[in-house]
PDB file of C-alpha atoms in Angstrom:
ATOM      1  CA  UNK L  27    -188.264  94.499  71.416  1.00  0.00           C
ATOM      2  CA  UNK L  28    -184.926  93.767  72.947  1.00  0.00           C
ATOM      3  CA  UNK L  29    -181.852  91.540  70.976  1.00  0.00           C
ATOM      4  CA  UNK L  30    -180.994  88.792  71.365  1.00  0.00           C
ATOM      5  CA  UNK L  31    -179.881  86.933  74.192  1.00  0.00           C
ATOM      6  CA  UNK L  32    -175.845  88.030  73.542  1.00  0.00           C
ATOM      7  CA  UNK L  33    -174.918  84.117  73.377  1.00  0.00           C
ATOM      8  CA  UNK L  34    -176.557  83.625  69.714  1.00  0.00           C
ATOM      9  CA  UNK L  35    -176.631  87.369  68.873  1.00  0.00           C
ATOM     10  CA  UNK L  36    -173.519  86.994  66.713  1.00  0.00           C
ATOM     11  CA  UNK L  37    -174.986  83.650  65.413  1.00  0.00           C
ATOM     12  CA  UNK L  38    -175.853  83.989  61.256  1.00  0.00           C
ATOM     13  CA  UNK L  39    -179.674  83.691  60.997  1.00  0.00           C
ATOM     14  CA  UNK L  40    -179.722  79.917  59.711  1.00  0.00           C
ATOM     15  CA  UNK L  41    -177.929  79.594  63.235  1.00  0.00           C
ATOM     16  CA  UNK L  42    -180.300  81.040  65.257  1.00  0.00           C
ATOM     17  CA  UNK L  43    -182.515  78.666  63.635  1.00  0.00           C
ATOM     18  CA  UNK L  44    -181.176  75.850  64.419  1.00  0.00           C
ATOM     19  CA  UNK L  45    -180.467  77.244  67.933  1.00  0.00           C
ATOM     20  CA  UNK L  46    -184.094  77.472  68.446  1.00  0.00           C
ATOM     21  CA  UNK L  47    -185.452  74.550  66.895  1.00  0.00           C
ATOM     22  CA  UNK L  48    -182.917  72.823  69.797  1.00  0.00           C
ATOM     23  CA  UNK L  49    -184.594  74.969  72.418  1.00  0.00           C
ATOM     24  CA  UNK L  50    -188.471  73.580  71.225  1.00  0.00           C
ATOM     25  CA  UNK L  51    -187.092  70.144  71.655  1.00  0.00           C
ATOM     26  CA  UNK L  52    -185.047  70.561  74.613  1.00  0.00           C
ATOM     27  CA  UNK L  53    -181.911  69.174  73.039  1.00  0.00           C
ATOM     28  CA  UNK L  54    -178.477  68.813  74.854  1.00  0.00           C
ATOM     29  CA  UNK L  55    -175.508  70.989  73.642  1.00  0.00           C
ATOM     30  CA  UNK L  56    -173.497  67.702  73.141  1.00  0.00           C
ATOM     31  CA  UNK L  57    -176.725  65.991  71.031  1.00  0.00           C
ATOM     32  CA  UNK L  58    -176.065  69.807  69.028  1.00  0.00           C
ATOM     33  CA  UNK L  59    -173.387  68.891  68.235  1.00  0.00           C
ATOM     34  CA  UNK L  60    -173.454  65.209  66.704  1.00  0.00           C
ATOM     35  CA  UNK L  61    -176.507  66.308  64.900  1.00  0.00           C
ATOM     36  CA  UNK L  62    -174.546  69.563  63.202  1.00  0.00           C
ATOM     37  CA  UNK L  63    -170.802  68.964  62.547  1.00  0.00           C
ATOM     38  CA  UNK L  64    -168.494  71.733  61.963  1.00  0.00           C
ATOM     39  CA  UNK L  65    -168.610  75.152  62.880  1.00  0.00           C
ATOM     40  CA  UNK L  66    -171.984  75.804  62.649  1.00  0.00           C
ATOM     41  CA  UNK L  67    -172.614  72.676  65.535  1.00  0.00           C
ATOM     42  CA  UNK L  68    -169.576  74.362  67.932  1.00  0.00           C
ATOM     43  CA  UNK L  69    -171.274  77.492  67.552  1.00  0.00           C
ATOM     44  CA  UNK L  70    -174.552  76.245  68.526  1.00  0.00           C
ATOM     45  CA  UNK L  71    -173.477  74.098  71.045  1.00  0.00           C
ATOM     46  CA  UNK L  72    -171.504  77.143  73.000  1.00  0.00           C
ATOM     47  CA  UNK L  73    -174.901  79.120  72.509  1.00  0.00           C
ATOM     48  CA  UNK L  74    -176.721  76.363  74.352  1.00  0.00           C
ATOM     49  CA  UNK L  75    -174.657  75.940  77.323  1.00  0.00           C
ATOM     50  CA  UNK L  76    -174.440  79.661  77.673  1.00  0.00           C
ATOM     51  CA  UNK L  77    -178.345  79.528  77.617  1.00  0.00           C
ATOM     52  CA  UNK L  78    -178.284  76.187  80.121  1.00  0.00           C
ATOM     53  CA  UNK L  79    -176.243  78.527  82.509  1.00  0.00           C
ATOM     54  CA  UNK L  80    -179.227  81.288  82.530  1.00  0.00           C
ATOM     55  CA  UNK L  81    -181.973  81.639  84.851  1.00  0.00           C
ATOM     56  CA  UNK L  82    -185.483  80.140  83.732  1.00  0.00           C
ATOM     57  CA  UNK L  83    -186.676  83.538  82.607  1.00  0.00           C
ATOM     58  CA  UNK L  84    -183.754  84.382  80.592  1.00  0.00           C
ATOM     59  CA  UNK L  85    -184.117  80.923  78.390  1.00  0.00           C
ATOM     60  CA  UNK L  86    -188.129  82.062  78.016  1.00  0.00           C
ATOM     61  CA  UNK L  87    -186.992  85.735  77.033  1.00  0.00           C
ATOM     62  CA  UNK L  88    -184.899  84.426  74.419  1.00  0.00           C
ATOM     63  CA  UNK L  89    -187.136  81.412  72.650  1.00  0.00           C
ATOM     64  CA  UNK L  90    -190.025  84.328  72.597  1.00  0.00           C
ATOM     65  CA  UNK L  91    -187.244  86.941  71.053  1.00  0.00           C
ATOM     66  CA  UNK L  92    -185.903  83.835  68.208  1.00  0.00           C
ATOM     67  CA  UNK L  93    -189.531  82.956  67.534  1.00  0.00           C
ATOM     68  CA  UNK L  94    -190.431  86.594  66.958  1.00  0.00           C
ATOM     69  CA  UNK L  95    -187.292  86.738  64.896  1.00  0.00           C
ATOM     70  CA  UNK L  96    -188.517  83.541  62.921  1.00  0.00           C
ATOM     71  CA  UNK L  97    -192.579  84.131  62.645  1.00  0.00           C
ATOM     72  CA  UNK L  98    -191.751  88.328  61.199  1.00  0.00           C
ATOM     73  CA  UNK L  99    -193.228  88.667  57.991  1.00  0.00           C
ATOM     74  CA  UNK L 100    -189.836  90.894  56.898  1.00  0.00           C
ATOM     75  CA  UNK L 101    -187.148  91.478  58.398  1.00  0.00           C
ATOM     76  CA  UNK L 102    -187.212  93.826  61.647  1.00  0.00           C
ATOM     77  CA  UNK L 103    -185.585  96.867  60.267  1.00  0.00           C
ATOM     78  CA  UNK L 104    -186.279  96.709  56.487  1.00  0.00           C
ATOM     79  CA  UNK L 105    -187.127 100.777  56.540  1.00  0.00           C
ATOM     80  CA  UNK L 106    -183.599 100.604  56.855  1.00  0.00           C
ATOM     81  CA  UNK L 107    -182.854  98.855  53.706  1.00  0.00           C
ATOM     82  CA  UNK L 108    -181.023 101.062  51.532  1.00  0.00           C
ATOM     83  CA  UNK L 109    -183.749 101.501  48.182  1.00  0.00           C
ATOM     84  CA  UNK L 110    -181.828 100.336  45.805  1.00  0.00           C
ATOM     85  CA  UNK L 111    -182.043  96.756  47.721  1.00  0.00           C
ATOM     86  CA  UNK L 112    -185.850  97.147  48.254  1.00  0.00           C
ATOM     87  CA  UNK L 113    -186.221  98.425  44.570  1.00  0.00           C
ATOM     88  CA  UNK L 114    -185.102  94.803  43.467  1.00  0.00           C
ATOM     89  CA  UNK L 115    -187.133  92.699  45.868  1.00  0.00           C
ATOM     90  CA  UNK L 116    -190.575  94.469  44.436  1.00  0.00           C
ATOM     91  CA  UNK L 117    -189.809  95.528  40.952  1.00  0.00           C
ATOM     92  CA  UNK L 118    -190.591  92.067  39.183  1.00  0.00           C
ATOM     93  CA  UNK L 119    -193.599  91.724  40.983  1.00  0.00           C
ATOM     94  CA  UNK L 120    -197.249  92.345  39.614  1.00  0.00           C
ATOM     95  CA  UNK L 121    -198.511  95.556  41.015  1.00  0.00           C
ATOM     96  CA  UNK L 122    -201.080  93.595  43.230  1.00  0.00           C
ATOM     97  CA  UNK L 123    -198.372  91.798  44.771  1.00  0.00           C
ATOM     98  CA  UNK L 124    -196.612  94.750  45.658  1.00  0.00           C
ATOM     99  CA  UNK L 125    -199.565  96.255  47.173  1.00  0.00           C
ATOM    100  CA  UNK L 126    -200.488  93.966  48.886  1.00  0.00           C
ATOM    101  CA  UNK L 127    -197.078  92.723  50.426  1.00  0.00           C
ATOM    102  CA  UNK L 128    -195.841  96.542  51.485  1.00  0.00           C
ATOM    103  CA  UNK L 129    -199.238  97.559  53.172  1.00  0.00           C
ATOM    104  CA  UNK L 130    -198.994  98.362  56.651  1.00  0.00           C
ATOM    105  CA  UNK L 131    -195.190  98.315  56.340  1.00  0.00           C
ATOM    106  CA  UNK L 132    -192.881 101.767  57.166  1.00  0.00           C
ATOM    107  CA  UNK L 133    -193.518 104.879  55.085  1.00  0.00           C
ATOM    108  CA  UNK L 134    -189.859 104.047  53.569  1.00  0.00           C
ATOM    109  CA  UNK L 135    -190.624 100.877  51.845  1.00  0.00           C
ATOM    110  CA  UNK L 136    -194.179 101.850  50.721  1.00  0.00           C
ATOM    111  CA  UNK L 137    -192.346 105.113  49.605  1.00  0.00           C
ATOM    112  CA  UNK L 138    -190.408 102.547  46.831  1.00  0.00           C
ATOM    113  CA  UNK L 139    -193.359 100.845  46.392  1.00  0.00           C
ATOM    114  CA  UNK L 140    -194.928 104.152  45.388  1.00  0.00           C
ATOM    115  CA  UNK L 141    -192.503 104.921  42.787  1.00  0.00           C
ATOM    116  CA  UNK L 142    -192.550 101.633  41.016  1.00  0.00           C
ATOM    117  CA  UNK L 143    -196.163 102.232  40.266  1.00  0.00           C
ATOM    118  CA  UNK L 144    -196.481 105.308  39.470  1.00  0.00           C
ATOM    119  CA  UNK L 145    -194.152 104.737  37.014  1.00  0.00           C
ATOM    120  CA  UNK L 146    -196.402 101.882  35.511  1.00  0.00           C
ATOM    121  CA  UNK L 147    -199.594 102.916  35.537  1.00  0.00           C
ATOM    122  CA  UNK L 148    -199.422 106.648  37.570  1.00  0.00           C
ATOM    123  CA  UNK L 149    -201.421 105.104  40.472  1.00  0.00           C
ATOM    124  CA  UNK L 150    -199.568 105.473  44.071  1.00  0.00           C
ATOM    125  CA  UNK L 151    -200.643 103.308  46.553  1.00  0.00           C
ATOM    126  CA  UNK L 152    -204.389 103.157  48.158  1.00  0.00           C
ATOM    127  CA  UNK L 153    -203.926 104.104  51.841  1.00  0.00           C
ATOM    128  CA  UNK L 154    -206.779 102.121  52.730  1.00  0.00           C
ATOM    129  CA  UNK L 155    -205.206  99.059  53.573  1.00  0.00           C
ATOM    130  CA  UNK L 156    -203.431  98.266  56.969  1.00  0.00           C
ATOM    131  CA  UNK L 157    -201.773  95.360  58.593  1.00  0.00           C
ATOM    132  CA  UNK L 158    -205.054  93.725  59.841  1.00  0.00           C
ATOM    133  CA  UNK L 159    -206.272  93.648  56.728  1.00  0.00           C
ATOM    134  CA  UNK L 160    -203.985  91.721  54.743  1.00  0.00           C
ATOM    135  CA  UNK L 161    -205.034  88.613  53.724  1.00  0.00           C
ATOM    136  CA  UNK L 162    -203.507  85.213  55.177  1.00  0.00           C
ATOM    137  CA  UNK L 163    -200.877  84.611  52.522  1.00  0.00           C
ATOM    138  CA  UNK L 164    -199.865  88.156  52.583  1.00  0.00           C
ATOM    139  CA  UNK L 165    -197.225  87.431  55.058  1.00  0.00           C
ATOM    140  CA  UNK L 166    -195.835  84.212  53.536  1.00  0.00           C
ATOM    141  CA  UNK L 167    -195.416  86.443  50.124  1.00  0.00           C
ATOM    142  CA  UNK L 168    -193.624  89.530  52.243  1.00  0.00           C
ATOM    143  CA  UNK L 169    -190.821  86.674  53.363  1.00  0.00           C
ATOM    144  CA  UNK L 170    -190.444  85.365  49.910  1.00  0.00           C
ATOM    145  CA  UNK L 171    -190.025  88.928  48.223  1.00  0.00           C
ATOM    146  CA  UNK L 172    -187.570  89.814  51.052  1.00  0.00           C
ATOM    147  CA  UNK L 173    -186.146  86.354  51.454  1.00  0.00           C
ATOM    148  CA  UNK L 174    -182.146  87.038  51.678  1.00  0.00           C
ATOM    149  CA  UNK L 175    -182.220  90.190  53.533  1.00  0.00           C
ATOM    150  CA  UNK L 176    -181.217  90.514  56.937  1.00  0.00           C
ATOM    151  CA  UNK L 177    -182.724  92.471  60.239  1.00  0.00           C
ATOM    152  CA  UNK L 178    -181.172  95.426  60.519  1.00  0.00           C
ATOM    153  CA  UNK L 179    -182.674  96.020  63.943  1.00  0.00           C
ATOM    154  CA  UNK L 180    -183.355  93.556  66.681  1.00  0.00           C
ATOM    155  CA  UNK L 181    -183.999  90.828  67.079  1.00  0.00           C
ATOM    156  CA  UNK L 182    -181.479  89.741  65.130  1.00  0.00           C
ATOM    157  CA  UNK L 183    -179.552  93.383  64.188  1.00  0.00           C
ATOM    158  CA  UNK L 184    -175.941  92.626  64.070  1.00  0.00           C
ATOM    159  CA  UNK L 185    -173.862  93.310  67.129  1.00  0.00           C
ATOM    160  CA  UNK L 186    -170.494  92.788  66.238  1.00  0.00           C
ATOM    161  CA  UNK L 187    -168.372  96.237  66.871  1.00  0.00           C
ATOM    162  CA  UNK L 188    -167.595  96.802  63.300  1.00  0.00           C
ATOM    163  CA  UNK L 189    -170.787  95.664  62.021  1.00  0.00           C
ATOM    164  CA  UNK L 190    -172.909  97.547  64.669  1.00  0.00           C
ATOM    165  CA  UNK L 191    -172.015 101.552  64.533  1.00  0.00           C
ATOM    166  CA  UNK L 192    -172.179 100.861  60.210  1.00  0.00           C
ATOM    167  CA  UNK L 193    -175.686  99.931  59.898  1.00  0.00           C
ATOM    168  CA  UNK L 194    -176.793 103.286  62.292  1.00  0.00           C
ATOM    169  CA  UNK L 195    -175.280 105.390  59.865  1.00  0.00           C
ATOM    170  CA  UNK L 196    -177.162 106.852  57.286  1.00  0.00           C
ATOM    171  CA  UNK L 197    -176.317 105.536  53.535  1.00  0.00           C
ATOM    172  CA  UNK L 198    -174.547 108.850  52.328  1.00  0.00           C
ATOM    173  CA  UNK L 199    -171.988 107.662  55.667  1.00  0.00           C
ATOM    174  CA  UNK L 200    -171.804 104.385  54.925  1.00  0.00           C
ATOM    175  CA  UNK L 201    -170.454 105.010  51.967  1.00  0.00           C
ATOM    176  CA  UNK L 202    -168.314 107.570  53.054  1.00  0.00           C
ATOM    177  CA  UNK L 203    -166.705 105.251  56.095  1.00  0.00           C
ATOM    178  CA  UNK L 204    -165.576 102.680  53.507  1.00  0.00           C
ATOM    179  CA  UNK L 205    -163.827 105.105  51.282  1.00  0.00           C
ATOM    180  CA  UNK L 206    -162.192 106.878  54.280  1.00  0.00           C
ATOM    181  CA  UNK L 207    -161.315 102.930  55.662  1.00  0.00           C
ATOM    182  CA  UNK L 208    -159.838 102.551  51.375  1.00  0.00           C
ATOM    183  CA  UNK L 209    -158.163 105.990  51.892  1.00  0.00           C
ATOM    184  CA  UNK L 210    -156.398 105.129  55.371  1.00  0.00           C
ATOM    185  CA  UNK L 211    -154.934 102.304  53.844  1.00  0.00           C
ATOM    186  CA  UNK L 212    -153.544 103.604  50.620  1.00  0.00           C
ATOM    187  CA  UNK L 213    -151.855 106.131  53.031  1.00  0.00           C
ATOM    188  CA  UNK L 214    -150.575 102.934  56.039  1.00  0.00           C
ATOM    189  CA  UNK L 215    -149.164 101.229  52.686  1.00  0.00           C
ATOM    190  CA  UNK L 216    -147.246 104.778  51.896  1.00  0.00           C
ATOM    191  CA  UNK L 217    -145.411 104.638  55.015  1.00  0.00           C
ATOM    192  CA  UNK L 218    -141.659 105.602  55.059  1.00  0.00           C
ATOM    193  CA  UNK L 219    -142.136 106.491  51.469  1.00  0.00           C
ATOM    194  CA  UNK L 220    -140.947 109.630  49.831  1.00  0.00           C
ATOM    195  CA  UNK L 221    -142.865 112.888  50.826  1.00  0.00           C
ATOM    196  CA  UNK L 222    -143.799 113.433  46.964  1.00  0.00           C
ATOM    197  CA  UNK L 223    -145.253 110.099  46.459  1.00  0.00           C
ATOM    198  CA  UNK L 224    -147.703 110.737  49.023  1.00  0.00           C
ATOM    199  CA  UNK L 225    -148.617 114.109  47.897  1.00  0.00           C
ATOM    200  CA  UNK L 226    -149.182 112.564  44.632  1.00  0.00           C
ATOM    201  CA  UNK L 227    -151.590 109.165  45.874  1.00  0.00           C
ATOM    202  CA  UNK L 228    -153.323 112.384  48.240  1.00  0.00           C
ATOM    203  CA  UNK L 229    -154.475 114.286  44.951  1.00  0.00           C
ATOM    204  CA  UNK L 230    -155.451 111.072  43.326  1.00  0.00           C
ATOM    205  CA  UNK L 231    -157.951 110.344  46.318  1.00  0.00           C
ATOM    206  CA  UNK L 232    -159.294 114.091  46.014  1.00  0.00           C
ATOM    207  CA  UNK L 233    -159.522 116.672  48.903  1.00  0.00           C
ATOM    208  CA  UNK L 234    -162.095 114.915  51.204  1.00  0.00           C
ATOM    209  CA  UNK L 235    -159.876 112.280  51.650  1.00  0.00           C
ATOM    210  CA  UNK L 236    -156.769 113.802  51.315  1.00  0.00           C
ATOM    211  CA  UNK L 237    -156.308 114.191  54.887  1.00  0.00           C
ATOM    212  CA  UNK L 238    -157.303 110.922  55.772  1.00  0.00           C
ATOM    213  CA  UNK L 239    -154.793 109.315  53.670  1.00  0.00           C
ATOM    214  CA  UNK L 240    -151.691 111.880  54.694  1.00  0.00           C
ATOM    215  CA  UNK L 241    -152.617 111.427  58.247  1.00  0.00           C
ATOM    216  CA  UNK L 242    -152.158 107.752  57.594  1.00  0.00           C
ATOM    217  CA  UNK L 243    -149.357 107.665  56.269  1.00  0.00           C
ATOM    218  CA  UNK L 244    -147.168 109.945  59.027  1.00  0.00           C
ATOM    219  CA  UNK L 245    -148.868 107.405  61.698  1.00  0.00           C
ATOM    220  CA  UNK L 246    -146.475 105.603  63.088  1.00  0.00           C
ATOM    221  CA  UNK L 247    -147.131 101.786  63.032  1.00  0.00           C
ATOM    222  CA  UNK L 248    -146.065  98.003  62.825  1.00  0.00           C
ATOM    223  CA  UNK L 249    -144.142  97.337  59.506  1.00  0.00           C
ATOM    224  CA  UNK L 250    -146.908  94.126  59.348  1.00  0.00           C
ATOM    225  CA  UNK L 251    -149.730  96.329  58.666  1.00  0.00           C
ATOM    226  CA  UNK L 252    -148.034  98.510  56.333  1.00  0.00           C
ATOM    227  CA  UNK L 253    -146.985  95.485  54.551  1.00  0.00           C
ATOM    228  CA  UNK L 254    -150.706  93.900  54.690  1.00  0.00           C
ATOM    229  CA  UNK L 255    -151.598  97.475  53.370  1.00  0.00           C
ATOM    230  CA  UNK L 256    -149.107  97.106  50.580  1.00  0.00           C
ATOM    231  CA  UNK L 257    -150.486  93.711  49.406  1.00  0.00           C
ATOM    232  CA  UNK L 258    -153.996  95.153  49.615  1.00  0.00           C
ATOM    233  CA  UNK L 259    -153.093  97.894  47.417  1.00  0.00           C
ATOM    234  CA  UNK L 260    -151.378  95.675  44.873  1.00  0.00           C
ATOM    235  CA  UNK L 261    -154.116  93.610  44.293  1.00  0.00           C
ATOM    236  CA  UNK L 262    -156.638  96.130  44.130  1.00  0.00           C
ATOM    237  CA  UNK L 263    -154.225  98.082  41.865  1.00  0.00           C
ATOM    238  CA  UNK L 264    -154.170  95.247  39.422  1.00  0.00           C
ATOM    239  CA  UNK L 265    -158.433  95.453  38.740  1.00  0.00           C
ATOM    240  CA  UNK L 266    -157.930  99.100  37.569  1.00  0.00           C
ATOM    241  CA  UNK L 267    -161.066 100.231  39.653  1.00  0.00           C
ATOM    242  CA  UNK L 268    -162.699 103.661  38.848  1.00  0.00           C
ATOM    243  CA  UNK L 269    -163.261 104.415  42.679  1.00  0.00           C
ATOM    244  CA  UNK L 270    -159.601 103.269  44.478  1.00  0.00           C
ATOM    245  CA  UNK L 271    -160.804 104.534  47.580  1.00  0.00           C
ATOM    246  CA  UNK L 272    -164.135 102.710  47.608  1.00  0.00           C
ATOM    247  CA  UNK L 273    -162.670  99.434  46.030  1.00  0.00           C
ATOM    248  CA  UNK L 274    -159.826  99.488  48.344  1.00  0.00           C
ATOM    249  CA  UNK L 275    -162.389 100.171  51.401  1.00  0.00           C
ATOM    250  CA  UNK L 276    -164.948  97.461  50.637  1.00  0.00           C
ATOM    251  CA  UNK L 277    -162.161  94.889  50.684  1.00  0.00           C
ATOM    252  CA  UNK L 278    -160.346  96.356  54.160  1.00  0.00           C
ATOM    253  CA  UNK L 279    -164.017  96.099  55.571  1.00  0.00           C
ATOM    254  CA  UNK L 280    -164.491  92.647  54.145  1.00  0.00           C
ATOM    255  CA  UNK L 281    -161.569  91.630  56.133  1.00  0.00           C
ATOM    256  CA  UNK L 282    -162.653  93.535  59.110  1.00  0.00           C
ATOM    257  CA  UNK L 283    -165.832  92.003  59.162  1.00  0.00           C
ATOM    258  CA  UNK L 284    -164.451  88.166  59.129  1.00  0.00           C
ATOM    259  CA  UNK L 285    -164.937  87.795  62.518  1.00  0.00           C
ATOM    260  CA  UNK L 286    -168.426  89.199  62.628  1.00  0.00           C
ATOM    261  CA  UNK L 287    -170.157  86.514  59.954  1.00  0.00           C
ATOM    262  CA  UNK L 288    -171.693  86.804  56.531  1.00  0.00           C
ATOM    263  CA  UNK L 289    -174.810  87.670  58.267  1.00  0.00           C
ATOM    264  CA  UNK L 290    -172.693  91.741  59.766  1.00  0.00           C
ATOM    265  CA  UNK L 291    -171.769  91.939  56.154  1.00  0.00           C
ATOM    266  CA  UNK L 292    -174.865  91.501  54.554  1.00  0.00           C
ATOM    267  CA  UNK L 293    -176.181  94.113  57.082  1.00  0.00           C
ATOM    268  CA  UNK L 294    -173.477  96.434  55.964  1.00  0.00           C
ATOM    269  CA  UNK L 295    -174.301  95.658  52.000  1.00  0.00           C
ATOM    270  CA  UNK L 296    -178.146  96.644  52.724  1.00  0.00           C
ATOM    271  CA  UNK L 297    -177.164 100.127  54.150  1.00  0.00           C
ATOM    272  CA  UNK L 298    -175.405 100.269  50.633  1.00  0.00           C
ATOM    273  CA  UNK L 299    -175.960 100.918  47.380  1.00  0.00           C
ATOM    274  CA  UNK L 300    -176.618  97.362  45.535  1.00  0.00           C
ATOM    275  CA  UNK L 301    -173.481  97.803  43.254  1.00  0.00           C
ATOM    276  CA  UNK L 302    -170.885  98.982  46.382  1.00  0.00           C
ATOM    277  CA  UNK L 303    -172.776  96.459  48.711  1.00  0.00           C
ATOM    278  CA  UNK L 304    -172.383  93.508  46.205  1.00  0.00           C
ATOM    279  CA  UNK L 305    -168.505  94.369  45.877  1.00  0.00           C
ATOM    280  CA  UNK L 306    -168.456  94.180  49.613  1.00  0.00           C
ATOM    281  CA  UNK L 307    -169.997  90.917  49.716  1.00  0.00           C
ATOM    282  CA  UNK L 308    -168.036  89.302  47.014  1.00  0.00           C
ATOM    283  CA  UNK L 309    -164.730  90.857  48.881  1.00  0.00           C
ATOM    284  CA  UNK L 310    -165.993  89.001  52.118  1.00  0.00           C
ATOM    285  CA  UNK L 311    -166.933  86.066  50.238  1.00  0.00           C
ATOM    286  CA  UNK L 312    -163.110  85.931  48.746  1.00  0.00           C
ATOM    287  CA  UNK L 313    -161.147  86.654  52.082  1.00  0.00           C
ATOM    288  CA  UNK L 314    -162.140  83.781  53.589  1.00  0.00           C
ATOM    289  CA  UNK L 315    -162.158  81.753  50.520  1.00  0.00           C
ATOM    290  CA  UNK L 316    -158.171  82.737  51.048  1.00  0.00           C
ATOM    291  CA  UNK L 317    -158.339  82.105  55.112  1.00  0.00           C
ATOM    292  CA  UNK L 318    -159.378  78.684  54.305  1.00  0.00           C
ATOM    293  CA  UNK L 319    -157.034  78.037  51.896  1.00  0.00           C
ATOM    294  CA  UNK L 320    -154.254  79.450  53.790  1.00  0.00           C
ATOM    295  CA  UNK L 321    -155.679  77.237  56.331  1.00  0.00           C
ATOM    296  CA  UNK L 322    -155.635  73.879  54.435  1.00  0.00           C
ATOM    297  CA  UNK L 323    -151.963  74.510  53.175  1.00  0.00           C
ATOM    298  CA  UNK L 324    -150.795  74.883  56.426  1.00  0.00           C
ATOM    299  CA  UNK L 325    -151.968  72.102  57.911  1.00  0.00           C
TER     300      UNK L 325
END
């Protein structure tokens, strides 16, 4: 199935919501935006002129891709849900529920599914149920035990350019990105310092990241990011994490993800581990607590 049309592509998934619910009723951009204030209403209303300046097809192709999106029973893409995340959704439920909401789904989430029973009773799943089969609230139960994740493939995959090449990694990477992003800037706050202080932050990050961090730091570069760096350090300094490098990371990404919406780094969190990917959403959660309140003092 092919994304999104790219003017509500970026939208969060409320958005795209809203966007279609507009498109049923045939509302104007500018009636958009009386009915839904704020960002949230400019956003739509750009999406809808974009769409108003499309050909007849193009508006059809995208209502039948955002009521695809809408009407899935998970979200497209859940296979790629790191475990741990899936693990959560169907642990608390009753072992009928879980059968009956993971059958005819990918081999990776009946693969979870597997393990949580066999662990209660030693029974895997029966193989003898398939999509047709499942009964009429089987679907309406899938969306509530997933309800919160995000596609990770389209319709409705994130497309953002930091977001985007993240989620196609596999987990091990994902994880390994953000401490190499945590490692690169420890070593852009160490420039112009002495040659045995970064020897000394290299050895603390161990020899995979050494490099990273050395290279860094003999980059040349504005003194604004190095001071941006610095602060970034500092504060991540002060809660004594365990893992710098992936502490440091998570909160570089949440920044670089600002642009990209909740919804990019909520796909990022799912390719994570739920511990790392919670950090990264509470670090994306606090950056722009701190853009809007840098915001409202300056005005």
């Amino acid at each position: 199935m092919p994304p999104v049309h790219p003017a509500v592509a970026a939208l969060p998934l409320t958005e795209k919501g809203l966007v279609l619910g507009a498109l049923l009723v045939r509302m104007s951009p500018e009636t958009f935006l009386t009915r839904f204030a704020g960002a949230a209403g400019a956003r739509g209303r750009s999406a809808l002129e974009a769409l108003a300046a499309e050909t007849r097809s193009a508006r059809a192709a995208t209502l039948a891709e955002l009521i695809a999106l809408v009407r899935a029973p998970v979200p497209p893409g859940l296979e790629r849900v790191h475990p741990g995340w899936l693990r959560e959704r169907l642990a608390p439920e009753p072992s009928p529920v879980i059968r009956l909401v993971v059958a005819g789904l990918p081999a990776e989430v009946r693969r979870v599914a597997e393990e949580i029973l066999r662990e209660r009773a030693g029974e895997p799943i029966g193989g003898e149920e398939s999509l047709a089969g499942r009964a009429a609230g089987a679907a309406e139960l899938g969306r509530h035990v997933f309800a919160g994740l995000v596609p990770l493939s389209p319709p409705g995959a994130p497309s953002g350019p930091v977001a985007t090449p993240l989620v196609s990694l596999p987990f091990a990477t994902v994880s390994e990105a953000i401490e190499r992003r945590g490692a690169e800037t420890l070593g852009i706050s160490l420039r112009g310092a002495p040659a045995a202080v970064v020897a000394r932050a290299a050895a603390s990050v161990g020899d995979g990241l050494a490099r990273v961090l050395m290279d860094a730091a003999a980059r040349p570069g504005a003194l604004e990011e190095r001071d941006a760096a610095r602060r970034m350090v500092e504060r991540v300094a002060a809660e004594k994490p365990t893992d710098l490098a992936a502490n440091l990371g998570a909160r570089a990404l949440a920044l670089a993800l600002m642009p990209e919406g909740r919804d990019a780094a909520q796909a990022v969190a799912q390719r994570l581990a739920p511990a790392l990917g919670r950090r990264l959403l509470a670090f994306f959660d606090e950056a722009g607590f701190d853009q809007a309140s840098a915001a409202e003092a300056g005005s």
